[in-house]
């Protein structure tokens, strides 16, 4: 790996790998027009091969990956690390009302452990995974409580991967340290977006995070600092090669 590529990779992945007091990363892979799937729900190949490798590298650097029930029902994801070297994270599914059937693929694929987070009034789970029961309020489960209970299990570096409402809940609660938006040169024209925050009336109320831009190869990545309240800054693009030789082990000792 060239020195410039190594420096860019360290800048991008170092904060995740070196976090010791808890770190929340949210990741969205989308098209040029901000879509993450077609109207029928087809999300396959939204990200190019380098965007996918980036996502898998992020998974390898965290303790747990969080998704909502809609992601599991629509995409049947494995949430594993396949494109890079590194450990697969614990898989956490937010199933507030206990809607999972136990037939979903991640309960039977022999992969990393699965934790299901449910509301206190959800029916008892029948799928054999570990279950965390939390008080369910009018707005559902509190993201703060989810992170607190995961931390009790030693899971402090967290990747929130989807869907749009799940990511939005963590952003709206000011819990996301970094937001990665990987954009693929693809125009879908319609379909769901990757982040669904409450509406605002004026642009002055929009999030304007400081962002670094990385050319991954097939995709362009925006690395946004959500917990830093500074004017928006778009820095010069940096190149990172997403081949397997830049595996997660390189950053594990950061």
CSV table of C-alpha atoms in Angstrom, one decimal:
chain,number,residue,atom,x,y,z
A,1,UNK,CA,0.0,0.0,0.0
A,2,UNK,CA,1.3,3.5,-0.9
A,3,UNK,CA,2.1,5.8,2.0
A,4,UNK,CA,-0.6,8.3,1.0
A,5,UNK,CA,-3.2,5.5,0.9
A,6,UNK,CA,-2.1,4.2,4.3
A,7,UNK,CA,-2.3,7.7,5.8
A,8,UNK,CA,-5.8,8.2,4.4
A,9,UNK,CA,-6.9,4.8,5.6
A,10,UNK,CA,-5.6,5.5,9.1
A,11,UNK,CA,-7.4,8.8,9.2
A,12,UNK,CA,-10.7,7.2,8.2
A,13,UNK,CA,-10.6,4.0,10.2
A,14,UNK,CA,-8.3,5.0,13.1
A,15,UNK,CA,-11.0,6.7,15.1
A,16,UNK,CA,-13.2,3.6,15.0
A,17,UNK,CA,-10.4,1.2,15.8
A,18,UNK,CA,-8.9,3.3,18.6
A,19,UNK,CA,-12.2,4.2,20.4
A,20,UNK,CA,-12.1,3.0,24.0
A,21,UNK,CA,-15.0,4.9,25.7
A,22,UNK,CA,-17.7,4.0,23.2
A,23,UNK,CA,-18.1,5.0,19.5
A,24,UNK,CA,-21.2,5.0,17.3
A,25,UNK,CA,-20.8,4.9,13.5
A,26,UNK,CA,-23.8,5.1,11.2
A,27,UNK,CA,-23.3,3.9,7.6
A,28,UNK,CA,-25.5,4.5,4.5
A,29,UNK,CA,-24.8,3.3,1.0
A,30,UNK,CA,-26.9,5.1,-1.6
A,31,UNK,CA,-27.2,6.2,-5.2
A,32,UNK,CA,-26.4,9.7,-6.6
A,33,UNK,CA,-30.0,10.7,-6.0
A,34,UNK,CA,-30.1,9.5,-2.4
A,35,UNK,CA,-31.9,6.2,-2.8
A,36,UNK,CA,-31.0,3.0,-1.0
A,37,UNK,CA,-33.4,0.7,-2.9
A,38,UNK,CA,-36.0,0.6,-5.7
A,39,UNK,CA,-39.7,1.1,-4.8
A,40,UNK,CA,-40.1,-2.7,-4.8
A,41,UNK,CA,-37.3,-3.0,-2.2
A,42,UNK,CA,-34.4,-4.2,-4.4
A,43,UNK,CA,-31.3,-3.0,-2.6
A,44,UNK,CA,-28.8,-5.4,-4.1
A,45,UNK,CA,-25.7,-3.8,-5.7
A,46,UNK,CA,-26.5,-0.2,-4.5
A,47,UNK,CA,-22.9,0.0,-3.4
A,48,UNK,CA,-20.1,-0.8,-5.8
A,49,UNK,CA,-17.4,-3.4,-4.8
A,50,UNK,CA,-15.2,-0.9,-3.0
A,51,UNK,CA,-18.2,0.6,-1.1
A,52,UNK,CA,-19.1,-2.9,0.0
A,53,UNK,CA,-15.5,-3.6,1.1
A,54,UNK,CA,-15.6,-0.4,3.1
A,55,UNK,CA,-18.8,-1.4,4.8
A,56,UNK,CA,-17.4,-4.8,5.7
A,57,UNK,CA,-14.2,-3.2,7.0
A,58,UNK,CA,-16.3,-1.0,9.3
A,59,UNK,CA,-18.1,-4.2,10.5
A,60,UNK,CA,-14.8,-5.8,11.3
A,61,UNK,CA,-13.7,-2.8,13.4
A,62,UNK,CA,-16.8,-2.6,15.7
A,63,UNK,CA,-18.1,-4.9,18.4
A,64,UNK,CA,-21.7,-4.9,17.2
A,65,UNK,CA,-23.8,-3.9,14.2
A,66,UNK,CA,-27.4,-2.7,14.7
A,67,UNK,CA,-30.3,-3.0,12.3
A,68,UNK,CA,-34.0,-2.6,12.5
A,69,UNK,CA,-36.5,-5.3,11.9
A,70,UNK,CA,-37.4,-3.9,8.5
A,71,UNK,CA,-33.8,-4.4,7.2
A,72,UNK,CA,-34.0,-8.1,8.4
A,73,UNK,CA,-37.4,-8.7,6.8
A,74,UNK,CA,-36.6,-7.0,3.5
A,75,UNK,CA,-33.0,-7.8,2.9
A,76,UNK,CA,-32.4,-11.0,5.0
A,77,UNK,CA,-28.8,-9.8,5.7
A,78,UNK,CA,-26.0,-11.9,7.1
A,79,UNK,CA,-24.2,-8.8,8.6
A,80,UNK,CA,-20.9,-10.6,8.3
A,81,UNK,CA,-17.4,-9.8,7.2
A,82,UNK,CA,-16.8,-11.4,3.8
A,83,UNK,CA,-15.0,-8.9,1.7
A,84,UNK,CA,-12.1,-8.2,4.1
A,85,UNK,CA,-10.1,-9.9,6.8
A,86,UNK,CA,-11.4,-9.5,10.3
A,87,UNK,CA,-13.9,-10.7,12.9
A,88,UNK,CA,-17.7,-10.5,12.3
A,89,UNK,CA,-19.5,-8.3,14.9
A,90,UNK,CA,-22.3,-9.3,17.2
A,91,UNK,CA,-25.6,-8.7,15.3
A,92,UNK,CA,-28.2,-6.7,17.1
A,93,UNK,CA,-31.8,-6.5,15.7
A,94,UNK,CA,-34.3,-3.9,17.1
A,95,UNK,CA,-37.6,-5.7,17.2
A,96,UNK,CA,-39.7,-3.5,19.3
A,97,UNK,CA,-43.0,-5.4,19.1
A,98,UNK,CA,-41.6,-8.9,18.8
A,99,UNK,CA,-42.4,-9.4,15.1
A,100,UNK,CA,-39.5,-11.7,14.2
A,101,UNK,CA,-40.6,-15.3,13.5
A,102,UNK,CA,-37.4,-17.1,14.1
A,103,UNK,CA,-37.2,-18.2,10.5
A,104,UNK,CA,-35.0,-15.3,9.5
A,105,UNK,CA,-31.6,-16.4,8.0
A,106,UNK,CA,-29.4,-14.7,10.6
A,107,UNK,CA,-30.8,-17.1,13.3
A,108,UNK,CA,-29.6,-20.2,11.3
A,109,UNK,CA,-26.5,-19.2,9.4
A,110,UNK,CA,-24.0,-20.2,12.0
A,111,UNK,CA,-22.5,-16.7,12.0
A,112,UNK,CA,-21.8,-14.2,14.8
A,113,UNK,CA,-24.1,-14.1,17.9
A,114,UNK,CA,-27.4,-12.4,17.6
A,115,UNK,CA,-29.1,-10.1,20.2
A,116,UNK,CA,-32.7,-9.1,19.7
A,117,UNK,CA,-33.8,-5.9,21.5
A,118,UNK,CA,-37.6,-5.8,22.3
A,119,UNK,CA,-40.1,-3.7,24.1
A,120,UNK,CA,-41.0,-4.9,27.6
A,121,UNK,CA,-44.5,-5.8,26.4
A,122,UNK,CA,-43.4,-7.9,23.4
A,123,UNK,CA,-44.2,-11.6,23.3
A,124,UNK,CA,-41.5,-13.9,24.4
A,125,UNK,CA,-39.0,-14.7,21.6
A,126,UNK,CA,-39.0,-18.1,20.1
A,127,UNK,CA,-35.9,-17.9,18.0
A,128,UNK,CA,-33.2,-18.9,20.5
A,129,UNK,CA,-31.2,-15.6,20.4
A,130,UNK,CA,-30.2,-13.5,23.3
A,131,UNK,CA,-33.0,-11.0,24.1
A,132,UNK,CA,-32.8,-7.6,25.8
A,133,UNK,CA,-36.1,-6.3,27.1
A,134,UNK,CA,-36.5,-2.5,27.4
A,135,UNK,CA,-39.3,-0.2,28.4
A,136,UNK,CA,-41.2,0.9,25.3
A,137,UNK,CA,-42.4,4.5,25.4
A,138,UNK,CA,-44.7,6.4,23.0
A,139,UNK,CA,-41.8,6.8,20.5
A,140,UNK,CA,-40.6,3.3,20.8
A,141,UNK,CA,-37.3,2.2,22.4
A,142,UNK,CA,-34.8,4.8,23.6
A,143,UNK,CA,-31.5,4.5,21.7
A,144,UNK,CA,-29.7,5.6,24.8
A,145,UNK,CA,-31.0,2.6,26.7
A,146,UNK,CA,-30.0,0.3,23.8
A,147,UNK,CA,-26.4,1.5,23.9
A,148,UNK,CA,-26.3,1.3,27.7
A,149,UNK,CA,-27.4,-2.4,27.7
A,150,UNK,CA,-25.0,-3.3,24.9
A,151,UNK,CA,-22.2,-1.7,26.9
A,152,UNK,CA,-23.0,-3.9,29.8
A,153,UNK,CA,-22.2,-6.8,27.5
A,154,UNK,CA,-18.9,-5.2,26.5
A,155,UNK,CA,-20.2,-4.0,23.2
A,156,UNK,CA,-19.1,-0.3,23.0
A,157,UNK,CA,-18.0,0.2,19.4
A,158,UNK,CA,-21.3,0.2,17.4
A,159,UNK,CA,-22.2,0.4,13.7
A,160,UNK,CA,-25.8,1.4,13.0
A,161,UNK,CA,-26.4,0.1,9.5
A,162,UNK,CA,-30.1,0.5,8.8
A,163,UNK,CA,-32.7,1.1,8.0
A,164,UNK,CA,-33.5,4.8,7.5
A,165,UNK,CA,-35.6,5.2,10.7
A,166,UNK,CA,-33.2,3.3,12.9
A,167,UNK,CA,-30.3,5.5,11.7
A,168,UNK,CA,-32.4,8.6,12.2
A,169,UNK,CA,-33.3,7.7,15.7
A,170,UNK,CA,-29.7,7.5,16.7
A,171,UNK,CA,-28.8,10.7,14.9
A,172,UNK,CA,-31.7,12.5,16.4
A,173,UNK,CA,-30.6,11.4,19.9
A,174,UNK,CA,-27.2,12.9,19.2
A,175,UNK,CA,-25.5,9.5,19.7
A,176,UNK,CA,-23.7,9.2,16.3
A,177,UNK,CA,-20.1,10.1,16.4
A,178,UNK,CA,-19.5,9.6,12.6
A,179,UNK,CA,-21.8,9.2,9.7
A,180,UNK,CA,-20.4,7.5,6.6
A,181,UNK,CA,-22.4,8.1,3.4
A,182,UNK,CA,-21.0,6.0,0.5
A,183,UNK,CA,-22.4,7.3,-2.9
A,184,UNK,CA,-22.4,5.1,-5.9
A,185,UNK,CA,-22.6,6.5,-9.5
A,186,UNK,CA,-26.1,5.2,-9.9
A,187,UNK,CA,-29.4,7.0,-10.5
A,188,UNK,CA,-32.5,5.1,-9.4
A,189,UNK,CA,-35.1,7.9,-9.7
A,190,UNK,CA,-37.5,6.7,-7.0
A,191,UNK,CA,-37.5,4.6,-3.8
A,192,UNK,CA,-36.6,4.9,-0.2
A,193,UNK,CA,-33.9,7.2,1.2
A,194,UNK,CA,-31.2,6.2,3.6
A,195,UNK,CA,-31.9,8.6,6.4
A,196,UNK,CA,-35.4,9.7,7.5
A,197,UNK,CA,-35.2,12.5,10.1
A,198,UNK,CA,-38.1,14.6,11.3
A,199,UNK,CA,-39.0,17.4,8.8
A,200,UNK,CA,-37.5,20.9,9.1
A,201,UNK,CA,-39.0,24.1,7.8
A,202,UNK,CA,-35.7,26.0,7.0
A,203,UNK,CA,-32.3,25.0,5.9
A,204,UNK,CA,-30.7,26.8,8.8
A,205,UNK,CA,-31.9,23.9,11.0
A,206,UNK,CA,-30.3,21.3,8.8
A,207,UNK,CA,-27.3,19.2,10.0
A,208,UNK,CA,-24.1,20.7,8.5
A,209,UNK,CA,-21.4,18.4,9.7
A,210,UNK,CA,-17.7,18.7,9.0
A,211,UNK,CA,-16.9,16.1,6.3
A,212,UNK,CA,-13.8,14.5,4.8
A,213,UNK,CA,-14.2,13.0,1.3
A,214,UNK,CA,-12.6,9.8,0.2
A,215,UNK,CA,-12.4,8.3,-3.2
A,216,UNK,CA,-12.8,4.6,-2.5
A,217,UNK,CA,-12.7,3.5,-6.2
A,218,UNK,CA,-16.2,2.5,-7.2
A,219,UNK,CA,-17.8,4.8,-4.7
A,220,UNK,CA,-17.2,8.2,-3.0
A,221,UNK,CA,-17.4,8.3,0.8
A,222,UNK,CA,-18.4,11.3,3.0
A,223,UNK,CA,-17.0,10.9,6.5
A,224,UNK,CA,-19.2,13.2,8.6
A,225,UNK,CA,-18.5,14.3,12.2
A,226,UNK,CA,-21.9,14.7,13.7
A,227,UNK,CA,-20.8,15.4,17.3
A,228,UNK,CA,-18.6,18.3,16.3
A,229,UNK,CA,-20.6,21.5,16.0
A,230,UNK,CA,-18.6,23.4,13.4
A,231,UNK,CA,-19.5,25.0,10.1
A,232,UNK,CA,-19.6,22.6,7.2
A,233,UNK,CA,-16.2,21.9,5.7
A,234,UNK,CA,-15.6,19.9,2.5
A,235,UNK,CA,-12.0,18.8,2.5
A,236,UNK,CA,-9.9,17.6,-0.4
A,237,UNK,CA,-10.6,14.1,-1.6
A,238,UNK,CA,-8.3,11.3,-0.5
A,239,UNK,CA,-7.9,7.9,-2.2
A,240,UNK,CA,-8.2,4.6,-0.4
A,241,UNK,CA,-7.7,1.3,-2.1
A,242,UNK,CA,-10.3,-1.1,-0.9
A,243,UNK,CA,-8.4,-4.3,-1.7
A,244,UNK,CA,-8.2,-7.1,0.9
A,245,UNK,CA,-4.5,-6.2,1.6
A,246,UNK,CA,-5.8,-3.2,3.6
A,247,UNK,CA,-7.6,-5.5,6.0
A,248,UNK,CA,-8.9,-4.5,9.4
A,249,UNK,CA,-6.0,-6.1,11.3
A,250,UNK,CA,-3.9,-3.1,10.1
A,251,UNK,CA,-5.9,-0.8,12.3
A,252,UNK,CA,-6.6,-3.0,15.2
A,253,UNK,CA,-3.6,-1.8,17.1
A,254,UNK,CA,-4.3,1.9,16.6
